[in-house]
CSV table of C-alpha atoms in Angstrom, one decimal:
chain,number,residue,atom,x,y,z
A,1356,MET,CA,-54.0,15.8,23.9
A,1357,GLU,CA,-54.9,12.9,21.7
A,1358,ASP,CA,-51.9,13.6,19.5
A,1359,TYR,CA,-49.6,13.7,22.5
A,1360,ILE,CA,-51.0,10.4,23.8
A,1361,LYS,CA,-50.6,8.8,20.4
A,1362,GLU,CA,-47.0,10.0,20.1
A,1363,ILE,CA,-46.1,8.7,23.5
A,1364,ILE,CA,-47.8,5.3,23.0
A,1365,GLU,CA,-46.1,4.7,19.6
A,1366,ASP,CA,-42.7,5.2,21.2
A,1367,ALA,CA,-43.2,3.1,24.3
A,1368,SER,CA,-46.0,0.6,23.4
A,1369,ASN,CA,-43.6,-2.4,22.7
A,1370,ALA,CA,-41.4,-1.8,25.7
A,1371,TYR,CA,-41.6,-3.4,29.2
A,1372,GLY,CA,-40.1,-3.1,32.6
A,1373,ALA,CA,-37.1,-0.7,33.0
A,1374,ASP,CA,-37.0,-0.1,29.2
A,1375,PHE,CA,-40.6,1.1,29.2
A,1376,LEU,CA,-40.1,3.3,32.2
A,1377,GLN,CA,-37.1,5.0,30.6
A,1378,LYS,CA,-38.8,5.4,27.2
A,1379,ILE,CA,-42.0,6.8,28.6
A,1380,THR,CA,-40.2,9.2,30.9
A,1381,LEU,CA,-38.0,10.5,28.1
A,1382,LYS,CA,-41.1,10.9,25.9
A,1383,LEU,CA,-43.1,12.7,28.5
A,1384,ASN,CA,-40.1,14.9,29.2
A,1385,LYS,CA,-39.9,15.8,25.5
A,1386,VAL,CA,-43.7,16.2,24.8
A,1387,LEU,CA,-44.2,18.3,28.0
A,1388,LYS,CA,-41.1,20.3,27.3
A,1389,ALA,CA,-40.0,19.8,30.9
A,1390,ASP,CA,-36.6,20.5,32.2
A,1391,TYR,CA,-36.7,17.5,34.5
A,1392,THR,CA,-39.0,14.5,34.6
A,1393,TYR,CA,-38.8,11.5,36.9
A,1394,ILE,CA,-40.5,8.4,38.3
A,1395,ALA,CA,-39.9,7.6,41.9
A,1396,GLU,CA,-41.0,4.9,44.4
A,1397,ALA,CA,-41.7,5.7,48.0
A,1398,ASP,CA,-41.0,3.6,51.0
A,1399,GLU,CA,-43.9,2.2,53.1
A,1400,ALA,CA,-43.7,5.1,55.6
A,1401,TYR,CA,-43.7,7.7,52.8
A,1402,GLU,CA,-40.5,9.1,54.3
A,1403,ASN,CA,-38.1,8.7,51.4
A,1404,ALA,CA,-38.3,8.3,47.7
A,1405,GLU,CA,-36.0,6.4,45.4
A,1406,LEU,CA,-35.8,7.6,41.8
A,1407,VAL,CA,-36.4,4.9,39.2
A,1408,VAL,CA,-35.9,7.1,36.2
A,1409,TRP,CA,-34.4,10.6,36.2
A,1410,VAL,CA,-34.4,12.6,33.0
A,1411,ALA,CA,-32.5,15.9,33.1
A,1412,LYS,CA,-32.5,18.3,30.1
A,1413,GLY,CA,-33.8,15.5,27.8
A,1414,GLU,CA,-31.1,12.9,28.9
A,1415,LEU,CA,-31.2,9.9,31.2
A,1416,SER,CA,-29.2,10.7,34.3
A,1417,ASP,CA,-28.1,8.8,37.4
A,1418,THR,CA,-30.9,8.1,39.9
A,1419,PHE,CA,-30.7,9.0,43.6
A,1420,SER,CA,-32.9,9.0,46.7
A,1421,TYR,CA,-34.2,11.9,48.7
A,1422,PRO,CA,-36.4,12.6,51.8
A,1423,LEU,CA,-40.1,13.4,51.1
A,1424,LYS,CA,-40.5,15.8,54.1
A,1425,ASP,CA,-40.9,19.4,53.3
A,1426,THR,CA,-41.1,18.7,49.5
A,1427,PRO,CA,-44.0,19.1,47.1
A,1428,CYS,CA,-43.8,15.3,46.7
A,1429,SER,CA,-45.1,14.9,50.2
A,1430,ASP,CA,-48.3,16.6,49.0
A,1431,VAL,CA,-48.6,14.0,46.3
A,1432,MET,CA,-48.4,11.3,48.9
A,1433,CYS,CA,-51.3,13.0,50.7
A,1434,GLN,CA,-53.4,14.6,48.0
A,1435,LYS,CA,-52.6,12.3,45.1
A,1436,VAL,CA,-51.9,15.3,42.8
A,1437,ALA,CA,-49.8,18.3,43.5
A,1438,CYS,CA,-49.5,21.3,41.1
A,1439,PHE,CA,-47.5,24.4,41.6
A,1440,PRO,CA,-47.5,26.4,38.3
A,1441,SER,CA,-45.0,28.9,39.8
A,1442,GLY,CA,-43.1,29.7,43.0
A,1443,VAL,CA,-42.7,26.1,44.1
A,1444,ALA,CA,-39.2,26.8,45.5
A,1445,GLN,CA,-40.5,29.6,47.6
A,1446,THR,CA,-43.4,27.4,48.8
A,1447,TYR,CA,-40.9,24.8,50.0
A,1448,PRO,CA,-37.8,26.7,51.2
A,1449,GLU,CA,-36.5,23.6,53.0
A,1450,ASP,CA,-36.2,21.7,49.7
A,1451,GLU,CA,-32.7,22.6,48.7
A,1452,PHE,CA,-33.0,20.4,45.6
A,1453,LEU,CA,-35.6,22.8,44.1
A,1454,ALA,CA,-33.5,25.8,44.8
A,1455,ASP,CA,-30.3,24.3,43.4
A,1456,LEU,CA,-32.1,23.5,40.1
A,1457,ASN,CA,-33.9,26.9,40.0
A,1458,ILE,CA,-37.3,25.2,39.8
A,1459,GLU,CA,-40.3,27.4,39.3
A,1460,GLY,CA,-43.1,25.0,38.3
A,1461,TYR,CA,-43.9,21.5,39.6
A,1462,ILE,CA,-46.6,18.9,38.8
A,1463,GLY,CA,-46.7,15.5,40.5
A,1464,THR,CA,-49.2,12.7,40.3
A,1465,ALA,CA,-49.4,9.7,42.6
A,1466,ILE,CA,-48.9,6.2,41.2
A,1467,ARG,CA,-51.1,3.5,42.7
A,1468,ASP,CA,-50.7,-0.3,42.8
A,1469,SER,CA,-53.4,-2.8,41.9
A,1470,LYS,CA,-54.8,-2.5,45.4
A,1471,GLY,CA,-55.1,1.3,45.3
A,1472,ARG,CA,-52.2,2.0,47.6
A,1473,ILE,CA,-49.8,4.8,46.6
A,1474,MET,CA,-46.5,3.4,45.7
A,1475,GLY,CA,-44.7,6.4,44.2
A,1476,LEU,CA,-45.2,9.4,41.9
A,1477,ILE,CA,-44.3,10.8,38.5
A,1478,ALA,CA,-43.3,14.5,38.4
A,1479,ALA,CA,-42.2,17.2,36.0
A,1480,LEU,CA,-40.0,20.1,37.0
A,1481,TYR,CA,-39.8,23.4,35.2
A,1482,GLU,CA,-37.5,26.4,35.4
A,1483,HIS,CA,-40.3,28.6,34.3
A,1484,ASP,CA,-44.0,29.3,35.0
A,1485,ILE,CA,-46.3,26.5,33.6
A,1486,THR,CA,-49.7,28.0,34.3
A,1487,GLU,CA,-50.8,27.5,30.7
A,1488,GLN,CA,-49.5,23.9,30.6
A,1489,GLN,CA,-50.7,22.5,33.9
A,1490,GLU,CA,-53.9,20.9,32.6
A,1491,LEU,CA,-52.1,19.1,29.8
A,1492,ILE,CA,-49.3,17.9,32.0
A,1493,SER,CA,-51.6,16.7,34.7
A,1494,GLY,CA,-53.9,15.0,32.2
A,1495,LEU,CA,-51.0,13.1,30.5
A,1496,PHE,CA,-49.6,12.0,33.9
A,1497,GLN,CA,-53.0,10.6,34.9
A,1498,VAL,CA,-53.4,8.8,31.6
A,1499,PHE,CA,-50.0,7.0,31.9
A,1500,SER,CA,-49.8,6.6,35.6
A,1501,GLY,CA,-51.7,3.3,35.5
A,1502,ARG,CA,-49.4,1.7,33.0
A,1503,ILE,CA,-46.3,3.1,34.9
A,1504,ALA,CA,-47.8,1.6,38.1
A,1505,ALA,CA,-48.3,-1.8,36.5
A,1506,GLU,CA,-44.6,-1.9,35.4
A,1507,LEU,CA,-43.4,-0.8,38.8
A,1508,GLU,CA,-45.6,-3.4,40.5
A,1509,ARG,CA,-44.3,-6.0,38.1
A,1510,ALA,CA,-40.7,-5.0,38.8
A,1511,ARG,CA,-41.4,-5.2,42.5
A,1512,PHE,CA,-43.0,-8.6,42.1
A,1513,GLU,CA,-40.1,-9.9,40.0
A,1514,SER,CA,-37.6,-8.5,42.5
A,1515,SER,CA,-39.6,-10.2,45.3
A,1516,LEU,CA,-39.7,-13.4,43.3
A,1517,GLU,CA,-36.0,-13.3,42.7
A,1518,GLY,CA,-35.4,-12.7,46.4
A,1519,LEU,CA,-37.8,-15.5,47.3
A,1520,ASN,CA,-36.0,-17.8,44.8
A,1521,GLU,CA,-32.7,-16.9,46.3
A,1522,THR,CA,-34.1,-17.6,49.8
A,1523,LEU,CA,-35.6,-20.8,48.7
A,1524,GLU,CA,-32.4,-21.9,47.0
A,1525,GLU,CA,-30.5,-21.1,50.1
A,1526,GLN,CA,-33.0,-23.0,52.2
A,1527,VAL,CA,-32.9,-25.9,49.8
A,1528,ARG,CA,-29.1,-25.8,49.9
A,1529,LYS,CA,-29.0,-25.8,53.7
A,1530,ARG,CA,-31.7,-28.4,53.9
A,1531,THR,CA,-29.9,-30.6,51.4
A,1532,GLN,CA,-26.7,-30.3,53.5
A,1533,GLU,CA,-28.7,-31.2,56.6
A,1534,LEU,CA,-30.3,-34.1,54.9
A,1535,SER,CA,-27.0,-35.2,53.5
A,1536,SER,CA,-25.4,-35.0,57.0
A,1537,THR,CA,-28.4,-36.9,58.4
A,1538,LEU,CA,-28.1,-39.5,55.7
A,1539,ASP,CA,-24.4,-39.9,56.4
A,1540,ASN,CA,-25.2,-40.3,60.1
A,1541,LEU,CA,-27.9,-42.8,59.4
A,1542,GLN,CA,-25.6,-44.8,57.1
A,1543,ASP,CA,-22.9,-44.7,59.8
A,1544,ALA,CA,-25.4,-45.8,62.4
A,1545,GLN,CA,-26.7,-48.5,60.2
A,1546,GLN,CA,-23.2,-49.7,59.4
A,1547,GLN,CA,-22.4,-49.8,63.1
A,1548,LEU,CA,-25.6,-51.8,63.7
A,1549,VAL,CA,-24.7,-54.2,60.9
A,1550,GLU,CA,-21.2,-54.6,62.4
A,1551,SER,CA,-22.7,-55.0,65.8
A,1552,GLU,CA,-25.0,-57.7,64.4
A,1553,LYS,CA,-22.1,-59.4,62.8
A,1554,MET,CA,-20.2,-59.4,66.2
A,1555,ALA,CA,-23.3,-60.7,67.9
A,1556,ALA,CA,-23.6,-63.5,65.4
A,1557,LEU,CA,-19.9,-64.3,65.9
A,1558,GLY,CA,-20.4,-64.3,69.7
A,1559,ARG,CA,-23.3,-66.7,69.3
A,1560,LEU,CA,-21.0,-68.8,67.0
A,1561,VAL,CA,-18.3,-68.8,69.6
A,1562,THR,CA,-20.7,-69.9,72.3
A,1563,GLY,CA,-22.2,-72.6,70.1
A,1564,VAL,CA,-18.8,-74.0,69.1
A,1565,ALA,CA,-17.6,-73.9,72.7
A,1566,HIS,CA,-20.6,-75.9,73.7
A,1567,GLU,CA,-20.0,-78.4,70.8
A,1568,VAL,CA,-16.3,-78.8,71.6
A,1569,ASN,CA,-17.0,-79.4,75.2
A,1570,THR,CA,-18.6,-82.8,74.5
A,1571,PRO,CA,-15.7,-84.5,72.6
A,1572,LEU,CA,-13.2,-82.8,74.9
A,1573,GLY,CA,-15.1,-84.2,77.9
A,1574,ILE,CA,-15.1,-87.7,76.4
A,1575,ALA,CA,-11.3,-87.4,75.6
A,1576,ILE,CA,-10.6,-86.2,79.1
A,1577,THR,CA,-12.6,-89.1,80.6
A,1578,ALA,CA,-10.8,-91.6,78.4
A,1579,HIS,CA,-7.4,-90.0,79.5
A,1580,SER,CA,-8.4,-90.4,83.1
A,1581,PHE,CA,-9.4,-94.0,82.6
A,1582,MET,CA,-6.1,-94.8,80.9
A,1583,ALA,CA,-4.2,-93.0,83.7
A,1584,LYS,CA,-5.9,-95.1,86.3
A,1585,LYS,CA,-5.3,-98.3,84.3
A,1586,PHE,CA,-1.7,-97.4,83.8
A,1587,ASN,CA,-1.2,-96.8,87.6
A,1588,ASP,CA,-2.8,-100.2,88.3
A,1589,PHE,CA,-0.6,-101.8,85.7
A,1590,LEU,CA,2.5,-100.1,87.1
A,1591,ARG,CA,1.8,-101.3,90.7
A,1592,GLN,CA,1.3,-104.8,89.5
A,1593,VAL,CA,4.7,-104.7,87.6
A,1594,GLU,CA,6.5,-103.3,90.6
A,1595,ALA,CA,4.9,-106.0,92.8
A,1596,GLN,CA,5.8,-108.6,90.3
A,1597,ALA,CA,2.2,-109.7,90.3
A,1598,LEU,CA,1.4,-109.0,86.7
A,1599,THR,CA,-0.3,-111.9,84.9
A,1600,ILE,CA,-1.0,-112.5,81.3
A,1601,GLU,CA,-4.7,-111.9,81.8
A,1602,ASP,CA,-3.9,-108.5,83.5
A,1603,MET,CA,-1.6,-107.6,80.5
A,1604,ASP,CA,-4.4,-108.6,78.0
A,1605,SER,CA,-7.0,-106.6,79.9
A,1606,TYR,CA,-4.7,-103.5,80.1
A,1607,CYS,CA,-3.9,-103.6,76.4
A,1608,SER,CA,-7.6,-104.1,75.4
A,1609,SER,CA,-8.8,-101.2,77.6
A,1610,THR,CA,-6.0,-98.9,76.5
A,1611,ARG,CA,-6.6,-99.7,72.8
A,1612,GLU,CA,-10.3,-98.8,73.2
A,1613,SER,CA,-9.6,-95.6,75.2
A,1614,LEU,CA,-7.0,-94.4,72.7
A,1615,ARG,CA,-9.4,-95.0,69.9
A,1616,LEU,CA,-12.1,-93.1,71.7
A,1617,GLN,CA,-9.7,-90.3,72.7
A,1618,GLU,CA,-8.4,-90.0,69.1
A,1619,PHE,CA,-11.8,-89.8,67.6
A,1620,ASN,CA,-13.1,-87.1,70.0
A,1621,LEU,CA,-9.9,-85.0,69.9
A,1622,ASN,CA,-10.0,-85.1,66.1
A,1623,HIS,CA,-13.7,-84.1,66.2
A,1624,ALA,CA,-12.9,-81.2,68.5
A,1625,LYS,CA,-10.0,-80.2,66.3
A,1626,ASN,CA,-12.3,-80.3,63.2
A,1627,LEU,CA,-14.9,-78.1,64.9
A,1628,ILE,CA,-12.3,-75.6,65.9
A,1629,ASP,CA,-10.7,-75.6,62.4
A,1630,SER,CA,-14.2,-75.0,60.9
A,1631,PHE,CA,-14.8,-72.2,63.4
A,1632,LYS,CA,-11.5,-70.6,62.6
A,1633,ARG,CA,-12.1,-70.7,58.9
A,1634,THR,CA,-15.7,-69.4,58.9
A,1635,ALA,CA,-15.1,-66.8,61.7
A,1636,ALA,CA,-12.1,-65.4,59.8
A,1637,ASP,CA,-13.9,-65.5,56.5
A,1638,GLN,CA,-16.7,-63.4,57.9
A,1639,HIS,CA,-14.3,-60.5,58.7
A,1640,VAL,CA,-11.7,-60.9,55.9
A,1641,LEU,CA,-13.7,-61.0,52.7
A,1642,GLU,CA,-11.3,-62.2,50.0
A,1643,GLU,CA,-11.9,-64.2,46.8
A,1644,GLU,CA,-11.1,-67.9,47.0
A,1645,THR,CA,-11.9,-71.0,45.0
A,1646,ILE,CA,-13.8,-73.4,47.3
A,1647,ASN,CA,-15.6,-76.7,47.2
A,1648,LEU,CA,-19.0,-75.5,48.0
A,1649,SER,CA,-20.2,-78.7,49.6
A,1650,ASP,CA,-17.2,-79.0,51.9
A,1651,TYR,CA,-17.3,-75.3,52.8
A,1652,TYR,CA,-21.1,-75.4,53.6
A,1653,SER,CA,-20.5,-78.5,55.7
A,1654,ASP,CA,-17.8,-76.7,57.7
A,1655,VAL,CA,-20.1,-73.7,58.3
A,1656,ILE,CA,-23.0,-75.9,59.3
A,1657,SER,CA,-20.7,-77.8,61.8
A,1658,THR,CA,-20.1,-74.6,63.7
A,1659,LEU,CA,-23.8,-74.1,64.1
A,1660,LYS,CA,-24.6,-77.5,65.7
A,1661,ALA,CA,-25.5,-75.8,69.0
A,1662,VAL,CA,-28.1,-73.6,67.3
A,1663,LEU,CA,-29.6,-76.7,65.5
A,1664,ASN,CA,-29.5,-78.9,68.6
A,1665,LYS,CA,-31.1,-76.3,70.8
A,1666,LYS,CA,-34.3,-76.5,68.7
A,1667,ARG,CA,-33.8,-80.2,67.7
A,1668,ILE,CA,-33.4,-79.3,64.0
A,1669,SER,CA,-32.0,-81.8,61.6
A,1670,LEU,CA,-30.3,-80.3,58.6
A,1671,HIS,CA,-29.7,-82.0,55.3
A,1672,LEU,CA,-27.2,-80.7,52.8
A,1673,GLU,CA,-27.4,-81.7,49.1
A,1674,ILE,CA,-24.7,-80.1,47.0
A,1675,PRO,CA,-22.7,-82.0,44.4
A,1676,ALA,CA,-19.3,-83.0,45.7
A,1677,ASP,CA,-17.5,-81.6,42.7
A,1678,LEU,CA,-19.1,-78.2,42.6
A,1679,GLU,CA,-16.3,-75.6,42.9
A,1680,VAL,CA,-16.7,-71.8,42.7
A,1681,ARG,CA,-14.5,-68.8,43.0
A,1682,THR,CA,-16.3,-66.6,45.4
A,1683,LEU,CA,-16.2,-64.8,48.8
A,1684,PRO,CA,-16.4,-67.6,51.3
A,1685,GLY,CA,-17.0,-65.3,54.2
A,1686,VAL,CA,-20.2,-64.0,52.6
A,1687,HIS,CA,-21.6,-67.5,52.3
A,1688,ALA,CA,-20.7,-68.1,55.9
A,1689,GLN,CA,-22.6,-65.0,57.0
A,1690,VAL,CA,-25.6,-65.9,54.8
A,1691,LEU,CA,-25.8,-69.5,56.1
A,1692,ASN,CA,-25.4,-68.3,59.7
A,1693,ASN,CA,-28.2,-65.7,59.3
A,1694,LEU,CA,-30.6,-68.1,57.5
A,1695,ILE,CA,-30.2,-70.9,60.0
A,1696,GLU,CA,-30.4,-68.6,63.0
A,1697,ASN,CA,-33.5,-67.0,61.5
A,1698,SER,CA,-35.2,-70.4,61.1
A,1699,ALA,CA,-34.2,-71.5,64.6
A,1700,ARG,CA,-35.3,-68.2,66.2
A,1701,HIS,CA,-38.6,-67.6,64.3
A,1702,GLY,CA,-39.6,-70.9,62.7
A,1703,PHE,CA,-39.3,-73.5,65.4
A,1704,ASP,CA,-40.1,-74.1,69.0
A,1705,ALA,CA,-37.9,-76.2,71.3
A,1706,GLU,CA,-40.8,-78.6,72.0
A,1707,ASP,CA,-41.4,-79.2,68.3
A,1708,ILE,CA,-40.3,-82.5,66.8
A,1709,ASN,CA,-39.4,-83.3,63.2
A,1710,ASN,CA,-37.9,-79.9,62.6
A,1711,HIS,CA,-36.0,-79.9,59.3
A,1712,ILE,CA,-33.9,-77.6,57.2
A,1713,LEU,CA,-33.0,-78.6,53.6
A,1714,ILE,CA,-30.2,-76.9,51.6
A,1715,THR,CA,-29.6,-78.0,48.0
A,1716,GLY,CA,-27.3,-76.5,45.5
A,1717,PHE,CA,-26.6,-77.0,41.8
A,1718,SER,CA,-25.1,-75.2,38.8
A,1719,HIS,CA,-27.0,-73.9,35.7
A,1720,ASP,CA,-25.9,-74.1,32.1
A,1721,ASP,CA,-25.1,-70.3,32.2
A,1722,GLY,CA,-22.5,-70.9,34.9
A,1723,THR,CA,-24.5,-69.5,37.8
A,1724,VAL,CA,-25.0,-71.4,41.0
A,1725,GLN,CA,-28.4,-71.8,42.7
A,1726,ILE,CA,-28.9,-72.5,46.4
A,1727,ASP,CA,-32.4,-73.5,47.6
A,1728,TYR,CA,-32.9,-73.1,51.3
A,1729,SER,CA,-36.1,-74.3,53.0
A,1730,ASP,CA,-37.4,-75.2,56.5
A,1731,ASN,CA,-40.7,-76.8,57.6
A,1732,GLY,CA,-41.3,-74.3,60.4
A,1733,LYS,CA,-44.2,-71.9,61.2
A,1734,GLY,CA,-43.9,-69.9,58.0
A,1735,LEU,CA,-44.6,-66.2,57.6
A,1736,ASP,CA,-47.8,-64.0,57.6
A,1737,THR,CA,-48.5,-61.6,54.7
A,1738,GLU,CA,-46.9,-58.6,56.3
A,1739,SER,CA,-43.7,-60.5,57.2
A,1740,ARG,CA,-43.4,-61.9,53.6
A,1741,GLU,CA,-43.6,-58.3,52.2
A,1742,LYS,CA,-41.1,-56.8,54.7
A,1743,ILE,CA,-38.7,-59.7,55.4
A,1744,PHE,CA,-35.8,-58.0,53.6
A,1745,GLU,CA,-36.5,-54.5,55.1
A,1746,PRO,CA,-33.9,-53.2,57.6
A,1747,PHE,CA,-35.0,-53.3,61.2
A,1748,TYR,CA,-38.2,-55.2,60.5
A,1749,THR,CA,-38.5,-58.0,63.1
A,1750,THR,CA,-41.3,-60.0,64.8
A,1751,ALA,CA,-39.1,-60.7,67.8
A,1752,ARG,CA,-38.2,-57.2,69.0
A,1753,ASN,CA,-39.1,-58.2,72.6
A,1754,LYS,CA,-36.8,-61.2,72.3
A,1755,GLY,CA,-33.8,-59.1,71.3
A,1756,GLY,CA,-34.3,-59.2,67.5
A,1757,THR,CA,-32.7,-56.3,65.6
A,1758,GLY,CA,-34.4,-56.9,62.3
A,1759,LEU,CA,-31.1,-56.8,60.4
A,1760,GLY,CA,-30.5,-60.5,59.8
A,1761,MET,CA,-32.4,-60.9,56.6
A,1762,SER,CA,-31.5,-57.4,55.4
A,1763,ILE,CA,-27.9,-58.3,55.7
A,1764,VAL,CA,-28.5,-61.6,53.8
A,1765,PHE,CA,-30.1,-59.6,51.0
A,1766,ASN,CA,-27.3,-57.0,50.8
A,1767,LEU,CA,-24.6,-59.7,51.0
A,1768,ILE,CA,-26.0,-61.7,48.1
A,1769,VAL,CA,-27.0,-58.7,45.9
A,1770,GLN,CA,-24.0,-56.4,46.6
A,1771,SER,CA,-21.2,-58.7,47.5
A,1772,LEU,CA,-22.0,-61.8,45.4
A,1773,LYS,CA,-23.6,-59.7,42.6
A,1774,GLY,CA,-26.5,-62.2,42.8
A,1775,GLN,CA,-30.2,-62.2,43.6
A,1776,ILE,CA,-32.4,-63.7,46.3
A,1777,GLU,CA,-36.1,-64.2,46.5
A,1778,LEU,CA,-38.6,-65.6,49.0
A,1779,LEU,CA,-40.5,-68.5,47.4
A,1780,PRO,CA,-44.2,-68.9,47.9
A,1781,GLY,CA,-45.5,-71.5,50.2
A,1782,ASP,CA,-48.2,-72.2,52.9
A,1783,THR,CA,-45.8,-73.8,55.4
A,1784,GLY,CA,-42.3,-73.1,56.3
A,1785,VAL,CA,-40.0,-70.6,54.6
A,1786,SER,CA,-38.1,-71.1,51.4
A,1787,PHE,CA,-35.4,-69.0,49.8
A,1788,CYS,CA,-33.7,-69.2,46.5
A,1789,TYR,CA,-30.5,-67.3,45.7
A,1790,ARG,CA,-28.3,-67.4,42.7
A,1791,PHE,CA,-24.7,-66.1,42.1
A,1792,SER,CA,-22.0,-66.4,39.6
A,1793,SER,CA,-18.5,-67.7,40.1
A,1794,PHE,CA,-16.0,-64.8,40.0
A,1795,THR,CA,-13.5,-64.5,37.2
A,1796,GLU,CA,-9.9,-65.1,38.6
A,1797,GLN,CA,-7.7,-62.1,38.0
């Protein structure tokens, strides 16, 4: 037997997987002079077997499956070894396969996995009596069944692993699609919130400007009413031919002062409305434009007088009168609006006095422009300093804060202006510094 074992090992020792199973089955078929030799795997219920390798008359042939019931293979599943030196077809008359092949002798040995469970069998079929060969055949089967089992088990594991990989890939694909869809929905929701915040800021701007415009318009209307009364008095005196030089001088003097007051306040209201129209439009139509930065910032700040007055905040602007840049004016309007509202909402109380905001601007030698913004308000705690630019972070949630104001400022400066912004250190108040470059005119 040792010679047979050596011959088989030499031929199949360097093979693995399906190649090994085919080679060892062919070699066993040749050494054992069998008419048919095969390796089969059984299902978990031991009801059917699937041929892994089928050697017929010394040649590899197509594999197939067959039921185990009423076959000698069913004995292998139960007894681990089944040997019928002769008359096997008569012993199993229901097995048409044996009859069709004129099988006389049969030897089958169970193949066990690493846990000792029967996973299949290896069998040899003969068209003649094998009484004298049965011990050799059975011995060789038992010698190589372990290696055959290892290869079958590895094949099962690899197949299971491939199936698992395919399942995981499908799960990853589906999960990626779900996450992508969720991300798109979140981005849409965030964009809607940002637009909502912009509209809310515009609403506050409208309210503030309306409040500011009411004062000069009220004064102008009062001056107009005063002049109308004076004119009616003047007209009655003329009609009664009772007009004196003193009455004429008084009428001219009061009318001159009323006209001056009316003109001043109407122009003031007009300037407020013009500033509002420019900044409100700029916030929603973002187009490049060359602007005088000092004048434009002054216009924006004029529309925020109501916000400043409500908290009694004085704002000082220091930007060179000749500093001109090509930029997106609407972005600057939004940035200023959010910074000032942030200071007013979080930095100051209405009862405080000496509330100040300072905005300075200057250009660097490299062509960039720097804006320093600072207030002398309450300042920020450690957590707020770390999270101030994070979306949806707010310390005023119960007061209607959305936590988007400073996040919008950050994104506008970084993405729209291609600049950078940082929160400067300090024990009191809040200070920001942002830099941006003038756009190149196309």
